[in-house]
Amino acid sequence: MVELREKEYTTLLTIEKLGGNASVEEIMKQSGLPDATIMRAALTLQKEKLGEIHEEKQTTVRLNEEGRFHAKKGLPERRLINSLIKLGGKTSLKKAVEDAKLEKKFVPIALGWLRRKNWAIPDTKTSTLQLLETPEKEGTDERLLRVLMEKKVLGRQTVAEDLSLELQSAVKILKKRQLLEINQKTRRTIEITEAGWKKIRKGIRVTNEVTQLTPELIITGKWRKTKLTKFDVTAPGPVVYPAKVHPVQQIIQTVKEIFAEMGFTEIRGPIVETTFWNFDALFQPQDHPAREMHDTFYLGYPKTGKLPKKSTVNNVAKTHENGWKTSSKGWQYSWSSKEAKKLVLRTHTTATTIRYLAEHKEPPVKVFSVDRVFRNEKMDYKSLAEFHQIEGIIMDNNVTLRDLIGTLKKFYLKLGLKKVRFWPSYFPYTEPSAQSTVYIPEFKKWFELCGMGMFRPEVLAPLGIKYPVLAWGGGLERLIMLKLGLDDIRLLYKNNLNWIRRTPTCQ
Ligand code: PHE
């Protein structure tokens, strides 16, 4: 005789009561057992060949809030066309919108659909609307809206059973218009098998198993006679998503820890910066293309900020104009303090390190920053207008480019990036300058990560710094993409819950 545990027996009898085939929801309702228990019992029943689990994917369709709004009021294009017809078939756009009492945000949508449905043509030059053809009373999209409004939910069985083919195609259109809430579920039913019925008729013994070993069982010695439930530790349990730190914040934390391990101290600086620190102090001429509006966000209000002390400003001015004491010729133009006062959102964190150096002229200096920078760039899969930069500097007696290369190699190694190459490069503020590229096996490619170099005399002398300074900096998001194998940078800031849940903790 088969032996079943109590919950399995209850489940089986409940299915029997429900006619031999029932969904998990129905069994839950009838028996009061939680669904995880029923599923576990179902697995045992299946293993014992007493029951069989059937799975069926189920799609439900209902209107979302905007969908319900349009279902009540009519689609925006319908409201507009009704007014247009009422006003004689040709009228100013303004009049038609007023007559339809169309909300402002729906006007572009209404115009787009009037054109697509070939109902009317909006003339943007004269701002008039011209009727093309009188539309049928109700389009299939509108019919679907009405059906959904009446029925509330479609697809308790399947959408295909609920809807005609014509209306099924309208689901696609309304889905694109983002008026629907579409959910996918798996519906599970459990059916008693032939063998199951036979066993029920013959009788089933229920074992009294104990799932928890209590102190009482131990003290009284009853445990000796008790049958303890075997646990299947391989059985799938419910998925839990504990709170976690966002992947971007995780990498920021890792990078900061690496810097700290290597003996660096963190510094921070203002996000709103004068062009003096963002550009001038870094020996970037005032007509440098990177300063132009398409790259840099200039502040509208307040427009200007404060310059540092006069002698510093003068030294920087003279260095730009003729090289001052640096034996350079400078950029040979007339430097403007007005230009240098302009406020920008910092375009790189080198603004922050140079600001710090101006206040800390004695070695050793070993500082870093991981912070936000801004560039007026179009957002796409590889660029953001707001992102993070990693930046480090070392000032000490006799440090050389070799030290910089060694430091960066170590930094990358700690991040798990082993293959690194260095190329000559150019930055207005460093000489020599280099670019580091790292090899990412997952992508089978080399990627540029950090710019680097030794600050030029034209940068150091005006600030009164007499020691060599090594500097490097680069984008943080780039690094995260490489580490996580992403091909679209925007994913990092979409707050797509599924992606955040799926993304493992980065080391
Ligand atoms: N500031 C540079 C950038 O934004 C990087 C850099 C930092 C280059 C320090 C050289 C030295 O790309």
PDB file of N, CA, C and O in Angstrom, residues 287-320:
ATOM      1  N   ASP A 287      40.330  79.059 -26.465  1.00  0.00           N
ATOM      2  CA  ASP A 287      39.550  78.743 -27.680  1.00  0.00           C
ATOM      3  C   ASP A 287      39.596  77.244 -27.995  1.00  0.00           C
ATOM      4  O   ASP A 287      39.327  76.816 -29.094  1.00  0.00           O
ATOM      5  N   HIS A 288      39.942  76.444 -26.984  1.00  0.00           N
ATOM      6  CA  HIS A 288      40.003  74.989 -27.181  1.00  0.00           C
ATOM      7  C   HIS A 288      38.609  74.455 -27.547  1.00  0.00           C
ATOM      8  O   HIS A 288      37.627  74.812 -26.906  1.00  0.00           O
ATOM      9  N   PRO A 289      38.533  73.622 -28.585  1.00  0.00           N
ATOM     10  CA  PRO A 289      37.204  73.161 -29.021  1.00  0.00           C
ATOM     11  C   PRO A 289      36.403  72.445 -27.932  1.00  0.00           C
ATOM     12  O   PRO A 289      35.176  72.511 -27.923  1.00  0.00           O
ATOM     13  N   ALA A 290      37.087  71.780 -26.980  1.00  0.00           N
ATOM     14  CA  ALA A 290      36.352  71.046 -25.945  1.00  0.00           C
ATOM     15  C   ALA A 290      35.534  71.981 -25.057  1.00  0.00           C
ATOM     16  O   ALA A 290      34.609  71.564 -24.372  1.00  0.00           O
ATOM     17  N   ARG A 291      35.888  73.275 -25.059  1.00  0.00           N
ATOM     18  CA  ARG A 291      35.138  74.204 -24.210  1.00  0.00           C
ATOM     19  C   ARG A 291      33.809  74.596 -24.820  1.00  0.00           C
ATOM     20  O   ARG A 291      32.966  75.188 -24.162  1.00  0.00           O
ATOM     21  N   GLU A 292      33.661  74.336 -26.110  1.00  0.00           N
ATOM     22  CA  GLU A 292      32.466  74.820 -26.789  1.00  0.00           C
ATOM     23  C   GLU A 292      31.214  74.201 -26.231  1.00  0.00           C
ATOM     24  O   GLU A 292      31.224  73.148 -25.611  1.00  0.00           O
ATOM     25  N   MET A 293      30.120  74.906 -26.508  1.00  0.00           N
ATOM     26  CA  MET A 293      28.835  74.525 -25.929  1.00  0.00           C
ATOM     27  C   MET A 293      28.453  73.066 -26.178  1.00  0.00           C
ATOM     28  O   MET A 293      27.787  72.459 -25.370  1.00  0.00           O
ATOM     29  N   HIS A 294      28.883  72.504 -27.307  1.00  0.00           N
ATOM     30  CA  HIS A 294      28.410  71.146 -27.577  1.00  0.00           C
ATOM     31  C   HIS A 294      29.089  70.103 -26.692  1.00  0.00           C
ATOM     32  O   HIS A 294      28.694  68.962 -26.648  1.00  0.00           O
ATOM     33  N   ASP A 295      30.096  70.497 -25.990  1.00  0.00           N
ATOM     34  CA  ASP A 295      30.773  69.539 -25.123  1.00  0.00           C
ATOM     35  C   ASP A 295      30.575  69.832 -23.639  1.00  0.00           C
ATOM     36  O   ASP A 295      30.557  68.937 -22.815  1.00  0.00           O
ATOM     37  N   THR A 296      30.493  71.106 -23.312  1.00  0.00           N
ATOM     38  CA  THR A 296      30.482  71.522 -21.911  1.00  0.00           C
ATOM     39  C   THR A 296      29.139  72.151 -21.567  1.00  0.00           C
ATOM     40  O   THR A 296      28.590  72.910 -22.349  1.00  0.00           O
ATOM     41  N   PHE A 297      28.628  71.822 -20.394  1.00  0.00           N
ATOM     42  CA  PHE A 297      27.421  72.496 -19.910  1.00  0.00           C
ATOM     43  C   PHE A 297      27.842  73.763 -19.173  1.00  0.00           C
ATOM     44  O   PHE A 297      28.507  73.690 -18.134  1.00  0.00           O
ATOM     45  N   TYR A 298      27.476  74.920 -19.724  1.00  0.00           N
ATOM     46  CA  TYR A 298      27.735  76.184 -19.021  1.00  0.00           C
ATOM     47  C   TYR A 298      26.524  76.522 -18.182  1.00  0.00           C
ATOM     48  O   TYR A 298      25.389  76.249 -18.577  1.00  0.00           O
ATOM     49  N   LEU A 299      26.751  77.135 -17.012  1.00  0.00           N
ATOM     50  CA  LEU A 299      25.627  77.490 -16.157  1.00  0.00           C
ATOM     51  C   LEU A 299      24.963  78.776 -16.639  1.00  0.00           C
ATOM     52  O   LEU A 299      25.658  79.720 -17.033  1.00  0.00           O
ATOM     53  N   GLY A 300      23.631  78.807 -16.595  1.00  0.00           N
ATOM     54  CA  GLY A 300      22.907  80.008 -17.003  1.00  0.00           C
ATOM     55  C   GLY A 300      22.804  80.978 -15.834  1.00  0.00           C
ATOM     56  O   GLY A 300      22.915  82.184 -15.993  1.00  0.00           O
ATOM     57  N   TYR A 301      22.595  80.431 -14.644  1.00  0.00           N
ATOM     58  CA  TYR A 301      22.471  81.281 -13.464  1.00  0.00           C
ATOM     59  C   TYR A 301      22.946  80.534 -12.236  1.00  0.00           C
ATOM     60  O   TYR A 301      22.436  79.468 -11.980  1.00  0.00           O
ATOM     61  N   PRO A 302      23.898  80.989 -11.448  1.00  0.00           N
ATOM     62  CA  PRO A 302      24.720  82.164 -11.775  1.00  0.00           C
ATOM     63  C   PRO A 302      25.685  81.822 -12.917  1.00  0.00           C
ATOM     64  O   PRO A 302      26.053  80.664 -13.069  1.00  0.00           O
ATOM     65  N   LYS A 303      26.080  82.840 -13.642  1.00  0.00           N
ATOM     66  CA  LYS A 303      26.926  82.593 -14.807  1.00  0.00           C
ATOM     67  C   LYS A 303      28.403  82.473 -14.438  1.00  0.00           C
ATOM     68  O   LYS A 303      29.168  81.800 -15.109  1.00  0.00           O
ATOM     69  N   THR A 304      28.799  83.199 -13.377  1.00  0.00           N
ATOM     70  CA  THR A 304      30.234  83.246 -13.072  1.00  0.00           C
ATOM     71  C   THR A 304      30.521  82.902 -11.615  1.00  0.00           C
ATOM     72  O   THR A 304      29.655  83.019 -10.757  1.00  0.00           O
ATOM     73  N   GLY A 305      31.768  82.495 -11.371  1.00  0.00           N
ATOM     74  CA  GLY A 305      32.211  82.180 -10.018  1.00  0.00           C
ATOM     75  C   GLY A 305      33.484  82.938  -9.685  1.00  0.00           C
ATOM     76  O   GLY A 305      33.908  83.821 -10.446  1.00  0.00           O
ATOM     77  N   LYS A 306      34.073  82.570  -8.550  1.00  0.00           N
ATOM     78  CA  LYS A 306      35.253  83.307  -8.075  1.00  0.00           C
ATOM     79  C   LYS A 306      36.548  82.674  -8.569  1.00  0.00           C
ATOM     80  O   LYS A 306      36.676  81.453  -8.589  1.00  0.00           O
ATOM     81  N   LEU A 307      37.517  83.551  -8.881  1.00  0.00           N
ATOM     82  CA  LEU A 307      38.843  83.054  -9.241  1.00  0.00           C
ATOM     83  C   LEU A 307      39.692  82.946  -7.980  1.00  0.00           C
ATOM     84  O   LEU A 307      39.419  83.616  -6.982  1.00  0.00           O
ATOM     85  N   PRO A 308      40.746  82.129  -7.999  1.00  0.00           N
ATOM     86  CA  PRO A 308      41.615  82.048  -6.819  1.00  0.00           C
ATOM     87  C   PRO A 308      42.442  83.330  -6.663  1.00  0.00           C
ATOM     88  O   PRO A 308      42.247  84.288  -7.407  1.00  0.00           O
ATOM     89  N   LYS A 309      43.425  83.277  -5.769  1.00  0.00           N
ATOM     90  CA  LYS A 309      44.172  84.515  -5.488  1.00  0.00           C
ATOM     91  C   LYS A 309      44.894  85.058  -6.727  1.00  0.00           C
ATOM     92  O   LYS A 309      45.236  84.298  -7.652  1.00  0.00           O
ATOM     93  N   LYS A 310      45.087  86.375  -6.703  1.00  0.00           N
ATOM     94  CA  LYS A 310      45.586  87.098  -7.878  1.00  0.00           C
ATOM     95  C   LYS A 310      46.850  86.506  -8.477  1.00  0.00           C
ATOM     96  O   LYS A 310      46.955  86.349  -9.706  1.00  0.00           O
ATOM     97  N   SER A 311      47.846  86.199  -7.614  1.00  0.00           N
ATOM     98  CA  SER A 311      49.135  85.749  -8.159  1.00  0.00           C
ATOM     99  C   SER A 311      48.952  84.461  -8.966  1.00  0.00           C
ATOM    100  O   SER A 311      49.509  84.301 -10.051  1.00  0.00           O
ATOM    101  N   THR A 312      48.105  83.560  -8.460  1.00  0.00           N
ATOM    102  CA  THR A 312      47.856  82.316  -9.196  1.00  0.00           C
ATOM    103  C   THR A 312      47.236  82.625 -10.558  1.00  0.00           C
ATOM    104  O   THR A 312      47.664  82.102 -11.592  1.00  0.00           O
ATOM    105  N   VAL A 313      46.224  83.503 -10.544  1.00  0.00           N
ATOM    106  CA  VAL A 313      45.542  83.856 -11.793  1.00  0.00           C
ATOM    107  C   VAL A 313      46.537  84.487 -12.770  1.00  0.00           C
ATOM    108  O   VAL A 313      46.586  84.127 -13.948  1.00  0.00           O
ATOM    109  N   ASN A 314      47.354  85.407 -12.256  1.00  0.00           N
ATOM    110  CA  ASN A 314      48.334  86.069 -13.127  1.00  0.00           C
ATOM    111  C   ASN A 314      49.320  85.094 -13.741  1.00  0.00           C
ATOM    112  O   ASN A 314      49.646  85.179 -14.917  1.00  0.00           O
ATOM    113  N   ASN A 315      49.806  84.178 -12.893  1.00  0.00           N
ATOM    114  CA  ASN A 315      50.763  83.192 -13.413  1.00  0.00           C
ATOM    115  C   ASN A 315      50.142  82.351 -14.522  1.00  0.00           C
ATOM    116  O   ASN A 315      50.776  82.086 -15.543  1.00  0.00           O
ATOM    117  N   VAL A 316      48.906  81.920 -14.285  1.00  0.00           N
ATOM    118  CA  VAL A 316      48.223  81.108 -15.302  1.00  0.00           C
ATOM    119  C   VAL A 316      48.038  81.950 -16.574  1.00  0.00           C
ATOM    120  O   VAL A 316      48.305  81.487 -17.690  1.00  0.00           O
ATOM    121  N   ALA A 317      47.629  83.212 -16.398  1.00  0.00           N
ATOM    122  CA  ALA A 317      47.393  84.095 -17.548  1.00  0.00           C
ATOM    123  C   ALA A 317      48.665  84.229 -18.379  1.00  0.00           C
ATOM    124  O   ALA A 317      48.655  84.034 -19.604  1.00  0.00           O
ATOM    125  N   LYS A 318      49.774  84.516 -17.691  1.00  0.00           N
ATOM    126  CA  LYS A 318      51.023  84.731 -18.429  1.00  0.00           C
ATOM    127  C   LYS A 318      51.493  83.442 -19.111  1.00  0.00           C
ATOM    128  O   LYS A 318      52.004  83.473 -20.223  1.00  0.00           O
ATOM    129  N   THR A 319      51.310  82.333 -18.434  1.00  0.00           N
ATOM    130  CA  THR A 319      51.719  81.055 -19.041  1.00  0.00           C
ATOM    131  C   THR A 319      50.931  80.799 -20.326  1.00  0.00           C
ATOM    132  O   THR A 319      51.478  80.342 -21.321  1.00  0.00           O
ATOM    133  N   HIS A 320      49.633  81.101 -20.302  1.00  0.00           N
ATOM    134  CA  HIS A 320      48.828  80.932 -21.516  1.00  0.00           C
ATOM    135  C   HIS A 320      49.320  81.878 -22.612  1.00  0.00           C
ATOM    136  O   HIS A 320      49.402  81.519 -23.774  1.00  0.00           O
TER     137      HIS A 320
END
